């Protein structure tokens, strides 16, 4: 009975979405570069963020948790697969009505998707189409009080990015890379607005990936060859970029999540094998927490 009530409830939620143009398909983009290494700046100039800054960022993370169940949007998923030449050979595009809900324990956020048909209507059946890596909204916990003990941070200082004054902070998760689903298994840089402390952009890769991929390549290149194919584990790596460009109530919300998969072809060269780009638009924000399932009509 509860799932039926959820289905009816979200018909009203998504029915409130105003009409918006469908996202335009874009030409495939080049894979984003990996996070800048600490060597790019003087080691002496880097220092941990101040306790006051970390406390401000922790308060911002609390606000994001409060907003998690008060939004819905349209997610467009583009997946490109690359051939041996490094050129995209196949691309798929899917659209979903998207929101977040809490697990039975009340603490874990989960994603909920329902497919958007070509006529803009939304199916009632839930679709499982999550990334194997952290979803976009998971990255807002980067400075939460419960996660700060699992990260090492270094302050790279302030600068302008476009028209925005930002602070760049390095982070390195303490957990070893296993499946990559937990942000504490990643390292990289985050740009935060110096006034609000909200994220602007995150670039990350699995913690220790550089050394891991080099080791995998060495093992692969030395592995046994059978009919021209090496039998060792393929030296695969990953990169992530999250952009936060939707502004609401002093917060920024995800507009694009990108995960790139690449393969090492030498000790210093890689080629792309897959790119998954998820864009989020047509946001709607509500003042009550939602537990409903999706249904209704999506923006066209």
JSON list of C-alpha atoms in Angstrom, two decimals, residues 32 133-140 142 171 183 186 189-191 199-204 239-245 252-260 276 278 280 283:
[
{"chain": "A", "resi": 32, "resn": "UNK", "atom": "CA", "xyz": [38.59, 16.03, -18.78]},
{"chain": "A", "resi": 133, "resn": "UNK", "atom": "CA", "xyz": [30.69, 5.15, -8.92]},
{"chain": "A", "resi": 134, "resn": "UNK", "atom": "CA", "xyz": [29.36, 7.87, -6.56]},
{"chain": "A", "resi": 135, "resn": "UNK", "atom": "CA", "xyz": [26.24, 9.70, -7.78]},
{"chain": "A", "resi": 136, "resn": "UNK", "atom": "CA", "xyz": [26.44, 13.46, -8.24]},
{"chain": "A", "resi": 137, "resn": "UNK", "atom": "CA", "xyz": [24.76, 14.35, -4.95]},
{"chain": "A", "resi": 138, "resn": "UNK", "atom": "CA", "xyz": [27.06, 12.04, -2.94]},
{"chain": "A", "resi": 139, "resn": "UNK", "atom": "CA", "xyz": [29.92, 14.50, -3.49]},
{"chain": "A", "resi": 140, "resn": "UNK", "atom": "CA", "xyz": [28.25, 17.17, -1.30]},
{"chain": "A", "resi": 142, "resn": "UNK", "atom": "CA", "xyz": [33.02, 15.78, 0.90]},
{"chain": "A", "resi": 171, "resn": "UNK", "atom": "CA", "xyz": [41.39, 16.11, -0.93]},
{"chain": "A", "resi": 183, "resn": "UNK", "atom": "CA", "xyz": [33.79, 9.09, -2.30]},
{"chain": "A", "resi": 186, "resn": "UNK", "atom": "CA", "xyz": [38.83, 9.11, -4.35]},
{"chain": "A", "resi": 189, "resn": "UNK", "atom": "CA", "xyz": [40.50, 18.94, -6.14]},
{"chain": "A", "resi": 190, "resn": "UNK", "atom": "CA", "xyz": [37.34, 20.88, -5.38]},
{"chain": "A", "resi": 191, "resn": "UNK", "atom": "CA", "xyz": [36.55, 24.51, -6.12]},
{"chain": "A", "resi": 199, "resn": "UNK", "atom": "CA", "xyz": [30.99, 23.53, -4.51]},
{"chain": "A", "resi": 200, "resn": "UNK", "atom": "CA", "xyz": [31.54, 24.84, -8.02]},
{"chain": "A", "resi": 201, "resn": "UNK", "atom": "CA", "xyz": [33.48, 21.98, -9.57]},
{"chain": "A", "resi": 202, "resn": "UNK", "atom": "CA", "xyz": [35.06, 18.70, -8.45]},
{"chain": "A", "resi": 203, "resn": "UNK", "atom": "CA", "xyz": [37.69, 16.75, -10.38]},
{"chain": "A", "resi": 204, "resn": "UNK", "atom": "CA", "xyz": [38.75, 13.41, -8.98]},
{"chain": "A", "resi": 239, "resn": "UNK", "atom": "CA", "xyz": [38.34, 10.11, -13.95]},
{"chain": "A", "resi": 240, "resn": "UNK", "atom": "CA", "xyz": [35.45, 12.12, -12.58]},
{"chain": "A", "resi": 241, "resn": "UNK", "atom": "CA", "xyz": [34.14, 15.66, -13.00]},
{"chain": "A", "resi": 242, "resn": "UNK", "atom": "CA", "xyz": [31.12, 17.17, -11.26]},
{"chain": "A", "resi": 243, "resn": "UNK", "atom": "CA", "xyz": [29.84, 20.68, -12.05]},
{"chain": "A", "resi": 244, "resn": "UNK", "atom": "CA", "xyz": [27.47, 22.59, -9.72]},
{"chain": "A", "resi": 245, "resn": "UNK", "atom": "CA", "xyz": [25.91, 25.45, -11.68]},
{"chain": "A", "resi": 252, "resn": "UNK", "atom": "CA", "xyz": [24.60, 25.10, -5.80]},
{"chain": "A", "resi": 253, "resn": "UNK", "atom": "CA", "xyz": [23.24, 21.87, -7.24]},
{"chain": "A", "resi": 254, "resn": "UNK", "atom": "CA", "xyz": [24.73, 19.36, -9.71]},
{"chain": "A", "resi": 255, "resn": "UNK", "atom": "CA", "xyz": [24.32, 20.14, -13.38]},
{"chain": "A", "resi": 256, "resn": "UNK", "atom": "CA", "xyz": [26.73, 17.59, -14.83]},
{"chain": "A", "resi": 257, "resn": "UNK", "atom": "CA", "xyz": [28.39, 14.38, -13.66]},
{"chain": "A", "resi": 258, "resn": "UNK", "atom": "CA", "xyz": [30.99, 12.77, -15.90]},
{"chain": "A", "resi": 259, "resn": "UNK", "atom": "CA", "xyz": [32.94, 9.55, -15.47]},
{"chain": "A", "resi": 260, "resn": "UNK", "atom": "CA", "xyz": [35.59, 8.67, -18.05]},
{"chain": "A", "resi": 276, "resn": "UNK", "atom": "CA", "xyz": [29.26, 8.54, -19.15]},
{"chain": "A", "resi": 278, "resn": "UNK", "atom": "CA", "xyz": [24.75, 12.81, -16.83]},
{"chain": "A", "resi": 280, "resn": "UNK", "atom": "CA", "xyz": [20.57, 17.57, -14.53]},
{"chain": "A", "resi": 283, "resn": "UNK", "atom": "CA", "xyz": [15.00, 21.41, -11.13]}
]
